[in-house]
PDB file of C-alpha atoms in Angstrom:
ATOM      1  CA  VAL A 175      43.468  -9.612  92.221  1.00 44.00           C
ATOM      2  CA  ASN A 176      46.910  -8.041  92.538  1.00 56.00           C
ATOM      3  CA  THR A 177      49.297 -10.817  91.209  1.00 82.00           C
ATOM      4  CA  ILE A 178      49.613 -13.481  88.747  1.00 82.00           C
ATOM      5  CA  ALA A 179      49.530 -15.928  91.707  1.00 82.00           C
ATOM      6  CA  ASP A 180      46.181 -14.608  92.683  1.00 86.00           C
ATOM      7  CA  GLU A 181      44.897 -14.826  89.074  1.00 88.00           C
ATOM      8  CA  LEU A 182      45.875 -18.470  88.860  1.00 89.00           C
ATOM      9  CA  ALA A 183      44.410 -19.402  92.159  1.00 88.00           C
ATOM     10  CA  ILE A 184      41.029 -17.961  91.128  1.00 89.00           C
ATOM     11  CA  LYS A 185      41.042 -19.626  87.785  1.00 90.00           C
ATOM     12  CA  THR A 186      42.228 -22.983  89.062  1.00 91.00           C
ATOM     13  CA  SER A 187      39.569 -22.873  91.856  1.00 90.00           C
ATOM     14  CA  ASP A 188      36.949 -22.695  89.108  1.00 91.00           C
ATOM     15  CA  VAL A 189      37.511 -26.419  88.556  1.00 93.00           C
ATOM     16  CA  LEU A 190      35.754 -27.261  91.854  1.00 92.00           C
ATOM     17  CA  TYR A 191      32.473 -25.687  91.029  1.00 92.00           C
ATOM     18  CA  PRO A 192      29.741 -26.796  90.783  1.00 93.00           C
ATOM     19  CA  LEU A 193      30.757 -28.885  93.785  1.00 93.00           C
ATOM     20  CA  GLU A 194      28.505 -31.748  95.109  1.00 94.00           C
ATOM     21  CA  VAL A 195      29.093 -32.841  98.581  1.00 92.00           C
ATOM     22  CA  ASN A 196      28.042 -35.776 100.736  1.00 92.00           C
ATOM     23  CA  ILE A 197      26.791 -34.775 104.250  1.00 91.00           C
ATOM     24  CA  THR A 198      25.467 -36.550 107.272  1.00 91.00           C
ATOM     25  CA  GLU A 199      21.990 -35.953 108.939  1.00 90.00           C
ATOM     26  CA  GLU A 200      23.777 -33.448 111.359  1.00 90.00           C
ATOM     27  CA  GLY A 201      24.910 -31.366 108.352  1.00 90.00           C
ATOM     28  CA  LYS A 202      28.599 -32.307 108.352  1.00 89.00           C
ATOM     29  CA  TRP A 203      30.313 -32.780 104.895  1.00 88.00           C
ATOM     30  CA  ILE A 204      32.102 -36.209 104.590  1.00 89.00           C
ATOM     31  CA  GLY A 205      32.892 -36.396 100.902  1.00 90.00           C
ATOM     32  CA  VAL A 206      32.970 -35.183  97.296  1.00 92.00           C
ATOM     33  CA  ASN A 207      30.015 -36.566  95.032  1.00 93.00           C
ATOM     34  CA  ASN A 208      31.106 -35.375  91.716  1.00 94.00           C
ATOM     35  CA  TYR A 209      34.859 -36.053  91.696  1.00 94.00           C
ATOM     36  CA  LYS A 210      34.932 -37.473  88.090  1.00 93.00           C
ATOM     37  CA  GLU A 211      33.149 -34.340  86.677  1.00 94.00           C
ATOM     38  CA  ILE A 212      35.746 -32.179  88.418  1.00 94.00           C
ATOM     39  CA  ASN A 213      38.580 -34.095  86.892  1.00 91.00           C
ATOM     40  CA  LYS A 214      37.125 -33.599  83.422  1.00 91.00           C
ATOM     41  CA  ARG A 215      36.818 -29.770  84.034  1.00 93.00           C
ATOM     42  CA  TRP A 216      40.452 -29.719  84.854  1.00 93.00           C
ATOM     43  CA  GLU A 217      41.698 -30.506  81.439  1.00 91.00           C
ATOM     44  CA  GLN A 218      39.755 -27.789  79.972  1.00 91.00           C
ATOM     45  CA  ILE A 219      40.688 -25.150  82.588  1.00 93.00           C
ATOM     46  CA  LYS A 220      44.372 -26.093  82.347  1.00 93.00           C
ATOM     47  CA  GLU A 221      44.417 -25.475  78.630  1.00 93.00           C
ATOM     48  CA  LYS A 222      42.832 -22.027  78.937  1.00 92.00           C
ATOM     49  CA  ILE A 223      45.424 -21.137  81.551  1.00 92.00           C
ATOM     50  CA  LEU A 224      48.396 -22.346  79.330  1.00 92.00           C
ATOM     51  CA  ASP A 225      46.945 -20.405  76.460  1.00 92.00           C
ATOM     52  CA  GLU A 226      46.980 -17.185  78.591  1.00 91.00           C
ATOM     53  CA  TYR A 227      50.135 -17.726  80.777  1.00 90.00           C
ATOM     54  CA  GLU A 228      53.486 -19.376  80.065  1.00 86.00           C
ATOM     55  CA  GLY A 229      56.621 -19.896  82.105  1.00 87.00           C
ATOM     56  CA  GLU A 230      58.343 -22.606  84.203  1.00 89.00           C
ATOM     57  CA  TRP A 231      56.660 -21.314  87.389  1.00 87.00           C
ATOM     58  CA  VAL A 232      53.149 -21.458  85.937  1.00 89.00           C
ATOM     59  CA  GLU A 233      53.760 -25.064  84.779  1.00 90.00           C
ATOM     60  CA  ARG A 234      54.954 -25.996  88.370  1.00 91.00           C
ATOM     61  CA  TYR A 235      51.837 -24.555  89.842  1.00 90.00           C
ATOM     62  CA  LEU A 236      49.493 -26.353  87.521  1.00 92.00           C
ATOM     63  CA  LEU A 237      51.472 -29.599  88.393  1.00 92.00           C
ATOM     64  CA  LEU A 238      50.930 -29.243  91.942  1.00 90.00           C
ATOM     65  CA  ASN A 239      47.165 -28.595  91.316  1.00 91.00           C
ATOM     66  CA  GLU A 240      46.975 -31.664  89.181  1.00 92.00           C
ATOM     67  CA  LYS A 241      48.579 -33.921  91.720  1.00 91.00           C
ATOM     68  CA  THR A 242      45.996 -32.924  94.271  1.00 89.00           C
ATOM     69  CA  LEU A 243      43.138 -33.353  91.780  1.00 90.00           C
ATOM     70  CA  GLY A 244      44.546 -36.595  90.638  1.00 88.00           C
ATOM     71  CA  ASN A 245      43.630 -38.590  93.728  1.00 89.00           C
ATOM     72  CA  GLU A 246      40.197 -38.261  95.314  1.00 90.00           C
ATOM     73  CA  ASP A 247      41.612 -38.720  98.891  1.00 91.00           C
ATOM     74  CA  ASP A 248      44.130 -35.714  98.174  1.00 90.00           C
ATOM     75  CA  LEU A 249      41.383 -33.650  96.938  1.00 91.00           C
ATOM     76  CA  LEU A 250      39.070 -34.420  99.954  1.00 90.00           C
ATOM     77  CA  GLY A 251      42.087 -33.770 102.229  1.00 89.00           C
ATOM     78  CA  SER A 252      42.779 -30.462 100.601  1.00 89.00           C
ATOM     79  CA  LEU A 253      39.083 -29.372 100.809  1.00 90.00           C
ATOM     80  CA  GLN A 254      38.851 -30.364 104.418  1.00 90.00           C
ATOM     81  CA  LYS A 255      41.059 -27.323 105.165  1.00 92.00           C
ATOM     82  CA  ASP A 256      38.571 -24.839 103.469  1.00 93.00           C
ATOM     83  CA  TRP A 257      37.108 -22.407 105.854  1.00 94.00           C
ATOM     84  CA  PHE A 258      33.814 -21.885 104.019  1.00 93.00           C
ATOM     85  CA  LEU A 259      32.983 -25.572 103.600  1.00 93.00           C
ATOM     86  CA  ASN A 260      33.753 -26.141 107.280  1.00 94.00           C
ATOM     87  CA  SER A 261      31.623 -23.227 108.351  1.00 95.00           C
ATOM     88  CA  TYR A 262      28.642 -23.977 106.108  1.00 95.00           C
ATOM     89  CA  PHE A 263      28.640 -27.742 106.512  1.00 93.00           C
ATOM     90  CA  ASN A 264      28.760 -27.968 110.302  1.00 92.00           C
ATOM     91  CA  THR A 265      27.044 -30.157 112.636  1.00 91.00           C
ATOM     92  CA  ILE A 266      24.303 -27.809 113.344  1.00 94.00           C
ATOM     93  CA  TYR A 267      21.282 -30.001 112.877  1.00 94.00           C
ATOM     94  CA  SER A 268      19.833 -31.692 115.933  1.00 92.00           C
ATOM     95  CA  HIS A 269      16.452 -32.589 117.541  1.00 90.00           C
ATOM     96  CA  LYS A 270      17.748 -31.253 120.840  1.00 94.00           C
ATOM     97  CA  PHE A 271      17.498 -27.504 121.655  1.00 96.00           C
ATOM     98  CA  LYS A 272      20.514 -27.284 123.871  1.00 96.00           C
ATOM     99  CA  PHE A 273      23.293 -29.726 124.383  1.00 96.00           C
ATOM    100  CA  GLN A 274      27.236 -30.180 124.886  1.00 96.00           C
ATOM    101  CA  THR A 275      29.194 -31.391 121.971  1.00 95.00           C
ATOM    102  CA  SER A 276      32.472 -30.856 120.167  1.00 94.00           C
ATOM    103  CA  THR A 277      33.489 -29.508 116.813  1.00 95.00           C
ATOM    104  CA  THR A 278      36.735 -29.189 114.841  1.00 95.00           C
ATOM    105  CA  PHE A 279      38.064 -26.328 112.641  1.00 96.00           C
ATOM    106  CA  PRO A 280      41.004 -26.058 110.376  1.00 96.00           C
ATOM    107  CA  ILE A 281      42.428 -22.862 111.849  1.00 96.00           C
ATOM    108  CA  LEU A 282      45.943 -23.961 111.231  1.00 95.00           C
ATOM    109  CA  SER A 283      46.846 -24.593 107.698  1.00 88.00           C
ATOM    110  CA  ASN A 284      49.585 -27.234 107.917  1.00 91.00           C
ATOM    111  CA  CYS A 285      48.188 -29.734 110.491  1.00 94.00           C
ATOM    112  CA  LYS A 286      44.867 -31.414 111.391  1.00 94.00           C
ATOM    113  CA  SER A 287      41.912 -29.489 112.591  1.00 95.00           C
ATOM    114  CA  VAL A 288      41.712 -28.337 116.185  1.00 97.00           C
ATOM    115  CA  SER A 289      39.052 -29.411 118.606  1.00 97.00           C
ATOM    116  CA  TYR A 290      36.667 -27.280 120.624  1.00 98.00           C
ATOM    117  CA  ASP A 291      34.164 -28.273 123.278  1.00 98.00           C
ATOM    118  CA  ILE A 292      31.089 -26.313 122.758  1.00 97.00           C
ATOM    119  CA  GLU A 293      27.468 -25.848 123.814  1.00 98.00           C
ATOM    120  CA  GLN A 294      24.873 -25.615 121.064  1.00 97.00           C
ATOM    121  CA  LYS A 295      21.623 -23.797 121.615  1.00 97.00           C
ATOM    122  CA  ILE A 296      18.819 -23.680 119.110  1.00 97.00           C
ATOM    123  CA  GLU A 297      16.177 -21.087 119.690  1.00 96.00           C
ATOM    124  CA  GLU A 298      12.798 -22.721 120.297  1.00 93.00           C
ATOM    125  CA  TYR A 299      10.747 -20.017 118.335  1.00 95.00           C
ATOM    126  CA  LEU A 300      11.345 -18.228 115.060  1.00 96.00           C
ATOM    127  CA  ASP A 301      12.751 -14.654 115.335  1.00 95.00           C
ATOM    128  CA  GLU A 302      10.992 -11.528 113.864  1.00 94.00           C
ATOM    129  CA  TYR A 303      12.417 -12.408 110.481  1.00 93.00           C
ATOM    130  CA  ASN A 304      10.961 -16.104 110.613  1.00 95.00           C
ATOM    131  CA  LEU A 305      14.497 -17.442 110.969  1.00 97.00           C
ATOM    132  CA  ILE A 306      15.856 -20.195 113.324  1.00 97.00           C
ATOM    133  CA  ARG A 307      18.711 -19.019 115.398  1.00 97.00           C
ATOM    134  CA  ILE A 308      21.529 -21.463 116.244  1.00 97.00           C
ATOM    135  CA  GLU A 309      24.397 -20.512 118.447  1.00 98.00           C
ATOM    136  CA  GLN A 310      27.552 -22.432 119.278  1.00 98.00           C
ATOM    137  CA  LYS A 311      29.980 -21.338 121.922  1.00 98.00           C
ATOM    138  CA  GLY A 312      33.025 -22.940 123.676  1.00 98.00           C
ATOM    139  CA  GLU A 313      36.758 -23.222 124.132  1.00 98.00           C
ATOM    140  CA  LEU A 314      39.686 -25.150 122.804  1.00 98.00           C
ATOM    141  CA  LYS A 315      40.119 -28.645 124.001  1.00 97.00           C
ATOM    142  CA  GLU A 316      43.192 -30.197 122.652  1.00 95.00           C
ATOM    143  CA  GLU A 317      45.495 -32.999 123.742  1.00 94.00           C
ATOM    144  CA  ARG A 318      48.145 -31.009 121.579  1.00 95.00           C
ATOM    145  CA  SER A 319      49.974 -28.493 123.756  1.00 95.00           C
ATOM    146  CA  LYS A 320      50.670 -24.838 122.909  1.00 95.00           C
ATOM    147  CA  ALA A 321      54.132 -25.996 121.662  1.00 94.00           C
ATOM    148  CA  ASP A 322      52.629 -28.701 119.583  1.00 96.00           C
ATOM    149  CA  LEU A 323      50.308 -26.295 117.817  1.00 96.00           C
ATOM    150  CA  GLU A 324      53.014 -23.579 117.379  1.00 95.00           C
ATOM    151  CA  ASN A 325      54.815 -26.261 115.331  1.00 95.00           C
ATOM    152  CA  GLU A 326      51.646 -27.309 113.580  1.00 94.00           C
ATOM    153  CA  MET A 327      52.128 -30.966 114.836  1.00 96.00           C
ATOM    154  CA  ASN A 328      49.277 -33.539 114.172  1.00 96.00           C
ATOM    155  CA  ILE A 329      50.144 -35.453 117.547  1.00 94.00           C
ATOM    156  CA  PRO A 330      50.356 -34.274 121.044  1.00 94.00           C
ATOM    157  CA  TYR A 331      54.130 -34.820 121.417  1.00 94.00           C
ATOM    158  CA  TYR A 332      54.742 -32.032 124.022  1.00 91.00           C
ATOM    159  CA  GLY A 333      51.356 -32.455 125.263  1.00 91.00           C
ATOM    160  CA  VAL A 334      52.124 -36.096 126.270  1.00 92.00           C
ATOM    161  CA  LEU A 335      55.533 -35.288 127.816  1.00 91.00           C
ATOM    162  CA  TYR A 336      54.174 -32.165 129.875  1.00 89.00           C
ATOM    163  CA  PRO A 337      50.360 -32.764 130.182  1.00 86.00           C
ATOM    164  CA  ASN A 338      49.844 -30.187 132.983  1.00 86.00           C
ATOM    165  CA  ARG A 339      52.172 -27.469 131.279  1.00 86.00           C
ATOM    166  CA  ASP A 340      51.892 -25.133 128.215  1.00 90.00           C
ATOM    167  CA  ILE A 341      48.029 -26.077 127.821  1.00 93.00           C
ATOM    168  CA  ALA A 342      46.751 -24.352 124.688  1.00 93.00           C
ATOM    169  CA  LYS A 343      43.787 -21.914 125.012  1.00 96.00           C
ATOM    170  CA  GLY A 344      41.291 -20.616 122.431  1.00 98.00           C
ATOM    171  CA  ASN A 345      37.816 -19.710 121.757  1.00 98.00           C
ATOM    172  CA  TYR A 346      34.911 -20.673 119.436  1.00 98.00           C
ATOM    173  CA  ARG A 347      31.610 -18.938 118.667  1.00 98.00           C
ATOM    174  CA  SER A 348      29.185 -19.313 115.754  1.00 98.00           C
ATOM    175  CA  LEU A 349      25.716 -17.958 114.841  1.00 98.00           C
ATOM    176  CA  TYR A 350      23.582 -19.484 112.095  1.00 97.00           C
ATOM    177  CA  PHE A 351      20.273 -18.097 110.878  1.00 97.00           C
ATOM    178  CA  LEU A 352      18.204 -20.849 109.079  1.00 97.00           C
ATOM    179  CA  ASN A 353      15.012 -20.234 106.817  1.00 96.00           C
ATOM    180  CA  GLY A 354      12.124 -21.265 108.978  1.00 94.00           C
ATOM    181  CA  LYS A 355      10.465 -23.281 106.243  1.00 94.00           C
ATOM    182  CA  THR A 356      13.236 -24.915 104.413  1.00 94.00           C
ATOM    183  CA  ASN A 357      15.899 -25.111 107.166  1.00 93.00           C
ATOM    184  CA  LEU A 358      18.534 -23.865 104.657  1.00 94.00           C
ATOM    185  CA  ILE A 359      21.147 -21.426 106.033  1.00 96.00           C
ATOM    186  CA  GLU A 360      20.355 -17.784 105.243  1.00 96.00           C
ATOM    187  CA  SER A 361      23.452 -16.551 106.995  1.00 97.00           C
ATOM    188  CA  LEU A 362      26.283 -17.502 109.271  1.00 98.00           C
ATOM    189  CA  PHE A 363      29.046 -15.984 111.409  1.00 98.00           C
ATOM    190  CA  LEU A 364      31.847 -18.071 112.784  1.00 98.00           C
ATOM    191  CA  GLU A 365      34.906 -16.979 114.731  1.00 98.00           C
ATOM    192  CA  CYS A 366      37.525 -19.149 116.458  1.00 98.00           C
ATOM    193  CA  SER A 367      41.131 -18.514 117.832  1.00 98.00           C
ATOM    194  CA  ILE A 368      44.172 -20.153 119.475  1.00 97.00           C
ATOM    195  CA  GLU A 369      46.436 -18.132 121.918  1.00 96.00           C
ATOM    196  CA  LEU A 370      49.906 -18.890 120.344  1.00 95.00           C
ATOM    197  CA  GLU A 371      52.967 -16.622 120.365  1.00 94.00           C
ATOM    198  CA  VAL A 372      51.236 -14.740 117.664  1.00 94.00           C
ATOM    199  CA  MET A 373      47.505 -14.943 118.262  1.00 95.00           C
ATOM    200  CA  LYS A 374      45.574 -16.986 115.517  1.00 96.00           C
ATOM    201  CA  GLU A 375      42.197 -15.638 115.013  1.00 97.00           C
ATOM    202  CA  ILE A 376      39.790 -16.259 111.873  1.00 96.00           C
ATOM    203  CA  GLN A 377      36.481 -14.925 111.192  1.00 97.00           C
ATOM    204  CA  VAL A 378      33.913 -16.311 108.471  1.00 97.00           C
ATOM    205  CA  VAL A 379      30.829 -14.497 107.293  1.00 97.00           C
ATOM    206  CA  VAL A 380      28.367 -15.902 104.860  1.00 95.00           C
ATOM    207  CA  SER A 381      25.151 -14.289 103.740  1.00 93.00           C
ATOM    208  CA  LEU A 382      22.774 -14.929 100.950  1.00 85.00           C
ATOM    209  CA  LEU A 383      22.367 -11.889  98.510  1.00 70.00           C
TER     210      LEU A 383
END
């Protein structure tokens, strides 16, 4: 924590936890289950912040957070850009050991998530640590062109005008290790990329301590 902005970001994010989410059978999260509790916590956290910090900038920062928290759909939309939530609550659960599918990830912050065509493979047997190994691997598959993604557009404007030119490229890979008894995630590694003028790459690593 190096700046007041960093401190405020950490303190305001406390309002979200504990966070309860609704998930599908495949493991994808689709909603917040304790929105009312989050709203109640916000008033307490806001008061503590105002007791510790002062100034017009702080008040504007809190107002922006309050605007997002004040509407359940806005909060859900904001959380849908969270890398951890998208990594942990991914569609990894299946009865098939190997299949083709698609997934999305919010690698760009100011537009909707990008799509990847992937192959998912679940190892049939537990590894030496009694863990289930799941791997996803694939490439970017977007209607939006490179120019669309450079401008963080939600629709394929240039992709429709020039469908065979300026095709966006990128890669996706993830590894999950699940507890062999509970099927809960013990650790995960996810990386994805888009080849823009400035290469966009992210990595997420989660491991139980």
